[in-house]
Coordinates of C-alpha atoms in Angstrom, one line a residue:
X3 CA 14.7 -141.8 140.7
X4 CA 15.1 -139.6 137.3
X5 CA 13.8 -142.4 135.3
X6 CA 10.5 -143.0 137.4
X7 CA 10.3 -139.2 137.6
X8 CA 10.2 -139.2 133.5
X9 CA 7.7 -141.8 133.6
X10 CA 5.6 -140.3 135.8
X11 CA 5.8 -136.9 133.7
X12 CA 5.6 -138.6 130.6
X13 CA 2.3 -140.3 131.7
X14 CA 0.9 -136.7 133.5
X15 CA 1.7 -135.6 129.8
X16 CA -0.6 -138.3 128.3
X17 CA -3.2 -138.1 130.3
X18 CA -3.5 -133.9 129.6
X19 CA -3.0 -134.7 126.0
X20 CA -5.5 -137.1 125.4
X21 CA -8.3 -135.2 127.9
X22 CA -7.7 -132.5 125.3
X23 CA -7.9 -134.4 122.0
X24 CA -10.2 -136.6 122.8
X25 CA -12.1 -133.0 124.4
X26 CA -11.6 -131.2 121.2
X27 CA -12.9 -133.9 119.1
X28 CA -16.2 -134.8 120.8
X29 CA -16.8 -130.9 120.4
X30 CA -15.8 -130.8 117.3
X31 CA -19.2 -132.7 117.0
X32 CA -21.3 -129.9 117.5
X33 CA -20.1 -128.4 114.4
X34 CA -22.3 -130.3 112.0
X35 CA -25.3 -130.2 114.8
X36 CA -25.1 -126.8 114.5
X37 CA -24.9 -126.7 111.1
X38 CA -27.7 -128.5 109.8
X39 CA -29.8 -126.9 112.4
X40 CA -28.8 -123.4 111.6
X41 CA -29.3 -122.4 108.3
X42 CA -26.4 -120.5 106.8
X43 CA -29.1 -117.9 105.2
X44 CA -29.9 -116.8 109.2
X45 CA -26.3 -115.9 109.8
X46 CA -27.0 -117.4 113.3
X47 CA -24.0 -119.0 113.2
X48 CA -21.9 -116.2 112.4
X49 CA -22.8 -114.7 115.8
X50 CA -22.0 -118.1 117.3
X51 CA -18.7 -117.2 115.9
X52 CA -18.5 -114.2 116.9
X53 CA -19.3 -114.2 120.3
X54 CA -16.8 -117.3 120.9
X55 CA -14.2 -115.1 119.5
X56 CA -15.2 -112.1 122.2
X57 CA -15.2 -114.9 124.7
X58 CA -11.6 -116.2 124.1
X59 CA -10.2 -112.8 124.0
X60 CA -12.1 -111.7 127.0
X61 CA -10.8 -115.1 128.8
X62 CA -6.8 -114.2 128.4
X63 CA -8.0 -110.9 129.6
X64 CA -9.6 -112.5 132.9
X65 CA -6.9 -115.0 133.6
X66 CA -4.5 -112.2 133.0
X67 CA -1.4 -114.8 133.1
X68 CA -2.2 -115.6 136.3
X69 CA -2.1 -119.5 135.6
X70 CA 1.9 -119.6 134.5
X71 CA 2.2 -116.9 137.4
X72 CA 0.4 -119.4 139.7
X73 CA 3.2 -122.0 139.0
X74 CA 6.1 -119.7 139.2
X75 CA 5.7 -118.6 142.5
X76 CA 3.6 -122.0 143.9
X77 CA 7.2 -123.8 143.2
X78 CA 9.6 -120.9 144.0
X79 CA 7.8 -121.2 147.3
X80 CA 6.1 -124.9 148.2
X81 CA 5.5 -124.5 151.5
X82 CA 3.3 -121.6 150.5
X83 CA 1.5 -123.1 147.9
X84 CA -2.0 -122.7 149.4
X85 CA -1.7 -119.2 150.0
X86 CA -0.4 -118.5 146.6
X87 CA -3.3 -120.5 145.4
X88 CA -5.7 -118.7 147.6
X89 CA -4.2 -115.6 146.3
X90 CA -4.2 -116.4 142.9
X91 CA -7.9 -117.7 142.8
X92 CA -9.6 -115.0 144.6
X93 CA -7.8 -112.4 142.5
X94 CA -8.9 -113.5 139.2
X95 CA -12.2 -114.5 140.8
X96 CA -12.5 -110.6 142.1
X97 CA -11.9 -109.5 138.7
X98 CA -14.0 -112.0 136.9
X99 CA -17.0 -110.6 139.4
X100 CA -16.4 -107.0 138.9
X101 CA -16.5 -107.8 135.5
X102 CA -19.9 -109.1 135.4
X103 CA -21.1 -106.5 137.2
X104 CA -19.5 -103.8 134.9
X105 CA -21.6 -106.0 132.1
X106 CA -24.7 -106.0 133.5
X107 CA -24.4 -102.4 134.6
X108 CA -23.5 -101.1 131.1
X109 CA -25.1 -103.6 129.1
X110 CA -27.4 -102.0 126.9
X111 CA -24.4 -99.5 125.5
X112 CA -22.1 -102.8 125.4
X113 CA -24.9 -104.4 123.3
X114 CA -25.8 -101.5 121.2
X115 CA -21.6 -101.2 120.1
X116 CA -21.2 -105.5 119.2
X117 CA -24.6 -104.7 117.5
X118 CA -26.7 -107.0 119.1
X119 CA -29.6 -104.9 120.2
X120 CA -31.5 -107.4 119.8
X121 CA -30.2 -109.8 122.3
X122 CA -28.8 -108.5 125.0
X123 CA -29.0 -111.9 126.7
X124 CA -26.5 -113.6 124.2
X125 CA -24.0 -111.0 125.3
X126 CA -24.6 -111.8 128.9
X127 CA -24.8 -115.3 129.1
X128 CA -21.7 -115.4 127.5
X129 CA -20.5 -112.9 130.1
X130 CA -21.0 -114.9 132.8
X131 CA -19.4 -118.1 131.0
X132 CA -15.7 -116.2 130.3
X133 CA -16.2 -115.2 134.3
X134 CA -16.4 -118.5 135.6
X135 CA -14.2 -120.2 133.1
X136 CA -11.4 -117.4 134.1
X137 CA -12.0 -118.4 137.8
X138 CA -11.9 -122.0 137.1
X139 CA -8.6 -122.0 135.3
X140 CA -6.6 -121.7 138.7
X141 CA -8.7 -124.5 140.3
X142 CA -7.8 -126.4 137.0
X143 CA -3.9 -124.8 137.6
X144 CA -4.2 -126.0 141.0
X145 CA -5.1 -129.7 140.0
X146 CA -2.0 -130.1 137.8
X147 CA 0.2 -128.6 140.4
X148 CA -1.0 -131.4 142.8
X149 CA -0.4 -133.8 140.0
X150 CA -3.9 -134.9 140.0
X151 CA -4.2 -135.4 135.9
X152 CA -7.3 -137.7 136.5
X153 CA -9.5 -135.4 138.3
X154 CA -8.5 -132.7 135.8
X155 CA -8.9 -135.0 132.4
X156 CA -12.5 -136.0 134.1
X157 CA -14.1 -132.8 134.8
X158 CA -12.7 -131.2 131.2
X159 CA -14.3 -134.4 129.3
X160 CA -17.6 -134.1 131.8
X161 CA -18.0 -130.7 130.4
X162 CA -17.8 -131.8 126.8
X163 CA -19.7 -134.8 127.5
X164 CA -22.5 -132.5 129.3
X165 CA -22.6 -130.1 127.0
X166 CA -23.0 -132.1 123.6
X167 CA -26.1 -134.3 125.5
X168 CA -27.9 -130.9 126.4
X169 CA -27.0 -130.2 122.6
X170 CA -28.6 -132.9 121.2
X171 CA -31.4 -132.7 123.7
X172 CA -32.2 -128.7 122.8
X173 CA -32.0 -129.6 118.7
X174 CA -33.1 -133.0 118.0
X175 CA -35.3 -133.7 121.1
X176 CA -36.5 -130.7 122.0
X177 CA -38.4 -129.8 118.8
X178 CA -40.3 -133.5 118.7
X179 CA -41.3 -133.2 122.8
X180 CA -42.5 -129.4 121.7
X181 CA -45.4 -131.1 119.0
X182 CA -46.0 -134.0 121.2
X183 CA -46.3 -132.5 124.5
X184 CA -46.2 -128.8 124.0
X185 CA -47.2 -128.2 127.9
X186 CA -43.9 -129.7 129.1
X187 CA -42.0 -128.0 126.5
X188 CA -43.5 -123.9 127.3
X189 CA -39.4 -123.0 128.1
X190 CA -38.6 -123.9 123.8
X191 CA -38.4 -121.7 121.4
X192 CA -37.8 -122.7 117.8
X193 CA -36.5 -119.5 116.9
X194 CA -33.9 -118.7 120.0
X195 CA -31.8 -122.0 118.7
X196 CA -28.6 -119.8 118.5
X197 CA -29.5 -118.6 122.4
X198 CA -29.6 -122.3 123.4
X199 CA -26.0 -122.7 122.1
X200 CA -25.0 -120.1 124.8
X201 CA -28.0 -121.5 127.2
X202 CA -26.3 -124.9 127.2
X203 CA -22.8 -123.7 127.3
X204 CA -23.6 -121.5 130.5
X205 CA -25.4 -124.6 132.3
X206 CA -22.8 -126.5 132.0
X207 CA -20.0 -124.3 132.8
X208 CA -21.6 -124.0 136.3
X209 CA -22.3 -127.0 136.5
X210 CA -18.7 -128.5 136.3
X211 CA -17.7 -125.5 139.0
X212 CA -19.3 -127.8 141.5
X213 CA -16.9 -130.3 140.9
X214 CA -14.1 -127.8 142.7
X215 CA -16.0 -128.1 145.9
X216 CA -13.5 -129.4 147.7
X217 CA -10.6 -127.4 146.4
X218 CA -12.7 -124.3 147.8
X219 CA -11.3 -125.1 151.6
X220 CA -8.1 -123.5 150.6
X221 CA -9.2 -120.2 149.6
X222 CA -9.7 -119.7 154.0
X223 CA -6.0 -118.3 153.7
X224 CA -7.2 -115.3 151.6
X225 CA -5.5 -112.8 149.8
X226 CA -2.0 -112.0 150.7
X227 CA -1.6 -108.3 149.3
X228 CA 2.3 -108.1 149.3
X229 CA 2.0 -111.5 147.3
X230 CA -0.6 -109.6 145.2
X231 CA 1.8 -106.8 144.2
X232 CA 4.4 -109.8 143.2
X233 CA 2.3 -111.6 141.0
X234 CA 1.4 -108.6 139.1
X235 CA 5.0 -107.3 138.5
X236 CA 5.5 -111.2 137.4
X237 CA 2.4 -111.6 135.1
X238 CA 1.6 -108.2 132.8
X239 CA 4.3 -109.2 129.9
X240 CA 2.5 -112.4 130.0
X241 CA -1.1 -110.7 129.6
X242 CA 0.6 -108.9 126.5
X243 CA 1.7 -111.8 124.9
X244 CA -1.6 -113.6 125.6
X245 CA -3.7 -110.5 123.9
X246 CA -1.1 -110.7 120.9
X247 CA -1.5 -114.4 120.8
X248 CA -5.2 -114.4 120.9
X249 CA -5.8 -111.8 118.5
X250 CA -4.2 -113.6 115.9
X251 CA -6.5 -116.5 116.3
X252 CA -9.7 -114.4 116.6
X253 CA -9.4 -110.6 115.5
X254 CA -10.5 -111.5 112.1
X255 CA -14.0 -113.1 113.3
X256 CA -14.1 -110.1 115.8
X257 CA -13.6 -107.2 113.1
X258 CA -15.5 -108.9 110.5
X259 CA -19.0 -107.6 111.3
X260 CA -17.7 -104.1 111.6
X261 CA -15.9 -104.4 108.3
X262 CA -18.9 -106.1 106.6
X263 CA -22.6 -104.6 108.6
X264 CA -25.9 -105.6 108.4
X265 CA -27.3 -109.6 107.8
X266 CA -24.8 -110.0 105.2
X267 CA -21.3 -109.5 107.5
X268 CA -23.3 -112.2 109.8
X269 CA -23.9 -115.0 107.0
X270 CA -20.5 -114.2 105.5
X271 CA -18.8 -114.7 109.3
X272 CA -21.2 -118.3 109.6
X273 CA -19.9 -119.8 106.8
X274 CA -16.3 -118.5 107.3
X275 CA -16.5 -119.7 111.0
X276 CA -18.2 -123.5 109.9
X277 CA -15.6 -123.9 107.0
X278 CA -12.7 -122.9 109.2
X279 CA -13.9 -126.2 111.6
X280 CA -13.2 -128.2 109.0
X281 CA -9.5 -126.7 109.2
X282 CA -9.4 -127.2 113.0
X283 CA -8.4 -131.0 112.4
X284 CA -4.8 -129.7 111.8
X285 CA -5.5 -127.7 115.4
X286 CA -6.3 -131.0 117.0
X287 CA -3.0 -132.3 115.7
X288 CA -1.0 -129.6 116.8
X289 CA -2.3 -129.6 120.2
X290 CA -0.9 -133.2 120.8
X291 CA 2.5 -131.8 119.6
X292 CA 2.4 -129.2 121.6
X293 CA 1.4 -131.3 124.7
X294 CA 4.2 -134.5 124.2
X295 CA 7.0 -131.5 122.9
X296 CA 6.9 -128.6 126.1
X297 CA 7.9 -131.2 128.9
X298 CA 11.0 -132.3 126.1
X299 CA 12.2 -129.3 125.2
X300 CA 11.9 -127.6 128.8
X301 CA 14.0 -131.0 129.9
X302 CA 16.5 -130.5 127.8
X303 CA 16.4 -127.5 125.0
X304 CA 19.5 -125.8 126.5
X305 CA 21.9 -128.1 125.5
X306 CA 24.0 -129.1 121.9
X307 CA 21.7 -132.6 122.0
X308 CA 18.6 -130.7 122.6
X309 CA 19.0 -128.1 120.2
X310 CA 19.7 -131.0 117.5
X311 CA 16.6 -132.7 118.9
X312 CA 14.5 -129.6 118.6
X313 CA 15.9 -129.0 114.7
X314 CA 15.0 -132.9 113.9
X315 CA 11.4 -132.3 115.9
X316 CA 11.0 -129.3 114.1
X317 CA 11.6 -131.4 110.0
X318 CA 9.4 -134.4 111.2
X319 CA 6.6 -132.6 112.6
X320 CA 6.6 -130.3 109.2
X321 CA 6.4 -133.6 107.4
X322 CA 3.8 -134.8 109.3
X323 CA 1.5 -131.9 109.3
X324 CA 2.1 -131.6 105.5
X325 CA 0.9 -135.3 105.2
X326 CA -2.0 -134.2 107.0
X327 CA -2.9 -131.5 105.1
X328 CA -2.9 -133.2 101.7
X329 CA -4.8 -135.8 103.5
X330 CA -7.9 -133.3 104.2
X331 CA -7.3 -131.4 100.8
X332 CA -7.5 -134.7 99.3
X333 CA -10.9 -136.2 100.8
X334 CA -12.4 -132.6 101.0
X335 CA -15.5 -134.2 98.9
X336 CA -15.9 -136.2 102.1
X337 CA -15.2 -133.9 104.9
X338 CA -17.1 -131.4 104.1
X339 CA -20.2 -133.1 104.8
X340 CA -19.2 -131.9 108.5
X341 CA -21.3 -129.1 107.6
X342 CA -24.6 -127.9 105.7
X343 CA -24.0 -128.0 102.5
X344 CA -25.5 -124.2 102.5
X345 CA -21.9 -123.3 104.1
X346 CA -20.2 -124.8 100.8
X347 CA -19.3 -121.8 99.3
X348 CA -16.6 -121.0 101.8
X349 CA -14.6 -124.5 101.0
X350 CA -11.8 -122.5 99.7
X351 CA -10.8 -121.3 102.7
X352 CA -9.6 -124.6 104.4
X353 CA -6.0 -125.0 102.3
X354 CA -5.4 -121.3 103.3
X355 CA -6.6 -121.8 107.0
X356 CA -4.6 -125.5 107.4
X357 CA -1.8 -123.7 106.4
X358 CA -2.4 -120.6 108.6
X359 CA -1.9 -123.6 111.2
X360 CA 0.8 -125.1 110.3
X361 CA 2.9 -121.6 110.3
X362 CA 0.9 -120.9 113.6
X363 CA 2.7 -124.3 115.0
X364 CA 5.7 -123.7 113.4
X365 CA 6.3 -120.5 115.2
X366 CA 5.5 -122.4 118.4
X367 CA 8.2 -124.4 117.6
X368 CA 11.0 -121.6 117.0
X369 CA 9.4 -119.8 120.4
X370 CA 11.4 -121.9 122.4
X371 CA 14.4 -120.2 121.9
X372 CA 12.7 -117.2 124.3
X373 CA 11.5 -119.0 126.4
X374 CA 14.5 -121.3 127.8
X375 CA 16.5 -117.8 127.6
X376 CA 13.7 -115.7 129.3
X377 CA 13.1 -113.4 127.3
X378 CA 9.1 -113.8 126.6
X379 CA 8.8 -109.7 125.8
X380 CA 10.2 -110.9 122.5
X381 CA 7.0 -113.5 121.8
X382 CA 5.1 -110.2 122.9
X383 CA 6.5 -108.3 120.1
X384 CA 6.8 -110.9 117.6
X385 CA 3.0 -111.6 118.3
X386 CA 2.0 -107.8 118.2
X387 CA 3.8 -107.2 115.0
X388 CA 1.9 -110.4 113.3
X389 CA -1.2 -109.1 115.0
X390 CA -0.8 -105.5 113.5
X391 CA -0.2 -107.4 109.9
X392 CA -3.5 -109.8 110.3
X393 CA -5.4 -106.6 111.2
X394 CA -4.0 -104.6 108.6
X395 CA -4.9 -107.4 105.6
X396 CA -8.5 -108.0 106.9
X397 CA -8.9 -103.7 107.1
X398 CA -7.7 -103.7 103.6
X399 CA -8.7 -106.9 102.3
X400 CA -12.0 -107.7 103.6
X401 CA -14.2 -105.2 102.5
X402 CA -13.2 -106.5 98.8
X403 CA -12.3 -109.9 99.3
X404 CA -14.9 -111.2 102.0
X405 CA -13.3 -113.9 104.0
X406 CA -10.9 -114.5 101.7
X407 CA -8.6 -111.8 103.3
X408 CA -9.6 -113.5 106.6
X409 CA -7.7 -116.6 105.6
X410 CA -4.9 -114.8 103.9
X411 CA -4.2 -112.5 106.7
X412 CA -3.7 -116.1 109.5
X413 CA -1.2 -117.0 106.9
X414 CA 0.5 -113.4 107.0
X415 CA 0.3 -112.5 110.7
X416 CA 1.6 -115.8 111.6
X417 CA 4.2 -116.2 108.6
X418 CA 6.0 -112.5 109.7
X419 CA 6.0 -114.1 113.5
X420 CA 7.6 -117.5 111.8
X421 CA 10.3 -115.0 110.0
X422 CA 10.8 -112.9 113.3
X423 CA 11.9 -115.6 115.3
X424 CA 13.7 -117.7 113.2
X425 CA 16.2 -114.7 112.2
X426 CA 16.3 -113.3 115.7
X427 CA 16.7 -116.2 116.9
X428 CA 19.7 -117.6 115.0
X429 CA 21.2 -114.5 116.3
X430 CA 20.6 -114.6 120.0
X431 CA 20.1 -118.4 120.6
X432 CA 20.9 -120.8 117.0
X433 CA 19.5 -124.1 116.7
X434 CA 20.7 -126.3 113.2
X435 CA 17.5 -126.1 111.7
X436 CA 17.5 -128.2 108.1
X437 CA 15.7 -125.0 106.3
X438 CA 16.4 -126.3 103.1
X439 CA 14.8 -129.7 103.8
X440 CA 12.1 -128.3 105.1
X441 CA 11.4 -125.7 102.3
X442 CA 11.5 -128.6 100.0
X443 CA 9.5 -130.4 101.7
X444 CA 6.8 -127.7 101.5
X445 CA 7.5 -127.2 97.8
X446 CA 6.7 -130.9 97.3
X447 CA 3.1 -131.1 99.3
X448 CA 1.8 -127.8 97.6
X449 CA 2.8 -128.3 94.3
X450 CA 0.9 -132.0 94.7
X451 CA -1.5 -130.0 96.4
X452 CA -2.0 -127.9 93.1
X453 CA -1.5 -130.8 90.5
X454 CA -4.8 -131.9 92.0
X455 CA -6.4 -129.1 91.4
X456 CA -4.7 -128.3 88.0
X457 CA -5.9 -131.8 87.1
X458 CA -9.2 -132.6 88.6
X459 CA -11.8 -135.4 87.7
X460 CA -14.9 -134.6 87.1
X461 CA -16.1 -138.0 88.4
X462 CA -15.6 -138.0 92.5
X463 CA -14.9 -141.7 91.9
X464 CA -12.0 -140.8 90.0
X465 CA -10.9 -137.4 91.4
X466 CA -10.2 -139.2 95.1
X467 CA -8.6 -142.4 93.6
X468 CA -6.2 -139.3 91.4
X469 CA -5.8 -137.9 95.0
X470 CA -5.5 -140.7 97.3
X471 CA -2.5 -141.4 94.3
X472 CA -1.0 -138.1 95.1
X473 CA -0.6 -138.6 98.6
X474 CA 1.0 -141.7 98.4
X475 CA 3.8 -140.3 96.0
X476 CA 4.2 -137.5 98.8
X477 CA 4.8 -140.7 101.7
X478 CA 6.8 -142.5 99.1
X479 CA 9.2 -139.1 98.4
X480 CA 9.5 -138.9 102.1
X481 CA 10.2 -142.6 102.9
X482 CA 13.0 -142.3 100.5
X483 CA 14.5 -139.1 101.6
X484 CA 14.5 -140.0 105.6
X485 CA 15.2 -143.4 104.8
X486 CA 18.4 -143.4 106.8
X487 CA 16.0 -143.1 109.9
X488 CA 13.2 -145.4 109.4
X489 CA 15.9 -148.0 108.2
X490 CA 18.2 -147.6 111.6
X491 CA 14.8 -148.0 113.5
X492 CA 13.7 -151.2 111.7
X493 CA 17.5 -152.5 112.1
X494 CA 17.0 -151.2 116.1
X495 CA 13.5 -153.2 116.3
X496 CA 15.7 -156.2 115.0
X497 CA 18.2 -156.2 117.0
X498 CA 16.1 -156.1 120.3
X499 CA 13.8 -158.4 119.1
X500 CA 17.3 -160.2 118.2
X501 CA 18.3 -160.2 121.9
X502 CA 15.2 -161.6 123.5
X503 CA 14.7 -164.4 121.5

């Protein structure tokens, strides 16, 4: 019974995972679509950024923890599980109205303080998207408490897949169809191309609600007030930690406009935002971590075996997202053709970001320790106090430094977390982390990291044969150090392979 339970969560675990990579990746697409089609000079990208930040700070503000709250008291209490879904969903879906109405109300003085006078509508449209996305997240809650990962993986990939057609449609199609027959085409406007980003997004964000049509049957049981009161007491540490967790992923695009007014601060924050994209392939690779490591470390973490388990997790996954990082840093002449070559000039920022993200993932990792103890208000503070120094280096630093401070403040925020929990932790719940292995592990991928740039061809022939050269010598340096385990696997592999022949 346990093993078919594991497979069946193991293959639940895949299913999520890959919906979200595979997700992520396909709209990672859009970032060169967008690029080429919106000069860096317009800084119409910067608002893109900008107003994606808003959104995902104003979505952990809608949701208000009400997704993990949804599962604590769905499985404290089974047989009420519709009700506490009912409850849960028309909540959020109350506040996510009221919210929208408080925006359209007071939009003009909204607009007028984002600085975007201009276009109200942006502002809006994306109002409405955060709204509905917050209400969807229960429904999307609700699927995975069913154990319906299919339904779930489908409608998250039919969004992306919806959304990057209407894409190309709106900027490759669009134009040609406007010359060719300009009376079909009265709705297009060449110059509102950053309004279609939010257009399209908006479409098919409603769109994809009419896939929850039949999960709608179970909101009949309404609200259940004592339930409400509950839920609250349960959820606010968990809205604190998500608004300390979110800001340290999006303040920096947030603030930067205020910190840097006028055109400039908008082209400064598009080409910071595209180059940062380019970054996000270490994101992709910590999200399949994250998705394959909860369901382990939740099974398990508590005990001598798991804490060994999470301290060998902890060195392999550091040597992995190492590997990737000098993989990107060494074919950067390649992947920066992701975007315009007018966004360039912010290349520097992508060793910085990547390893922002790796610190980010690393902190993740030492979280656990909290969360098996339950005692999330210590993420909350650990998360405020990297928030307070991100803000405080991009305050300082960005006036004078541009972006630049944007990078280096990730890396600071989320490097004080790392410190925070690791010592607190040891303290309150230890784990045998190898910090010296690790440490030189890092040692040994920067310092390759800056013998290719100490030494760097001129030719590009040359320079990515040099660095392809330099990644090897970091796989060979850590095929030789864990040899010990890749040897007893290979003797493993033999041995079964041994037994069946």
């Amino acid at each position: 019974m346990a093993q078919n339970s594991l497979k069946r969560l193991f293959s639940e675990t895949m299913i999520y995972g890959v919906s979200s990579i595979v997700g992520r990746f396909l709209n990672y697409l859009l970032v060169p679509l967008y690029t080429y089609k919106i000069a860096a000079s317009t800084g119409g990208y910067g608002v893109v950024t900008e107003l994606y930040a808003y959104t995902a700070l104003m979505l952990v503000i809608l949701t208000f923890g009400m997704e993990t709250t949804f599962f604590y008291f769905a499985n404290k209490n089974k047989e009420r599980a519709e009700q506490v879904f009912s409850t849960s969903a028309l909540t959020v879906g109350g506040v996510s109205a009221l919210f929208v109405l408080l925006l359209a109300l007071f939009l003009n003085p909204v607009t007028t303080a984002m600085g975007y006078t201009e276009h109200p509508e942006f502002v809006m449209m994306m109002g409405c998207v955060v709204a509905i996305d917050a209400f969807q997240a229960i429904f999307f809650a609700w699927l995975r408490f069913q154990r319906r990962p299919w339904k779930f993986a489908a409608l998250k990939l039919l969004f992306i897949v919806c959304n990057i057609a209407l894409n190309l449609f709106v900027f490759l199609v669009a134009p040609k169809l406007s010359v060719s027959h300009p009376s079909l085409m009265a709705w297009y406007h060449p110059d509102w191309q950053v309004g279609y980003v939010f257009a399209v997004n908006l479409v098919c964000t409603v769109g994809i609600t009419l896939g929850f049509l039949p999960e709608l049957k179970y909101l009949r049981h309404g609200i259940d007030r004592q339930m409400v009161r509950q839920m609250l007491g349960y959820t606010w540490p968990l809205l604190l930690l998500g608004i300390a967790g979110i800001l340290n992923q999006v303040a920096d695009k947030i603030c930067y406009r205020h910190l840097v007014p006028g055109p400039e601060g908008e082209v400064q924050l598009g080409i910071y935002g595209a180059c940062v994209k380019i970054a996000m392939i270490m994101a992709m690779i910590t999200q399949a971590f994250r998705y394959a490591y909860e369901p382990f470390v939740f099974g398990g973490g508590r005990s001598r075996e798991g804490k060994e388990s999470q301290a060998a997790v902890m060195k392999y996954f550091v040597i992995f997202a190492l590997l990737a990082f000098l993989v990107v840093m060494a074919y950067l002449d390649i992947f920066k053709y992701v975007i315009d070559s007018g966004y360039w000039e912010g290349l520097r920022v992508v060793p910085i970001v990547m390893m922002a993200e790796i610190l980010m993932s690393i902190y993740f990792n030492l979280s656990f320790w909290y969360k098996l103890s339950g005692q999330t208000w210590w993420g909350a503070v650990f998360s405020a106090i990297g928030c307070a120094v991100l803000l405080a280096v991009n305050i300082i630093g960005v006036p004078r430094w541009g972006y630049m401070a944007c990078a280096w403040g990730g890396v600071a925020g989320y490097g004080v977390c790392v410190v925070l929990s690791y010592f607190v932790g040891r303290r309150r719940n230890p784990v045998p982390y190898n910090v010296p292995t690790i440490a030189g592990y890092f040692v040994l991928a920067l310092g390759l990291y800056g013998l290719s740039q100490w030494l760097k061809p001129e030719a590009l022939g040359w320079r990515l044969a040099f660095n392809t050269l330099l990644v090897a010598l970091y796989v060979a340096v850590v095929l030789w150090c864990e040899r010990a385990l890749w040897k007893g696997a290979f003797n493993s592999l033999c041995n079964k392979l041994r037994k069946r022949t």
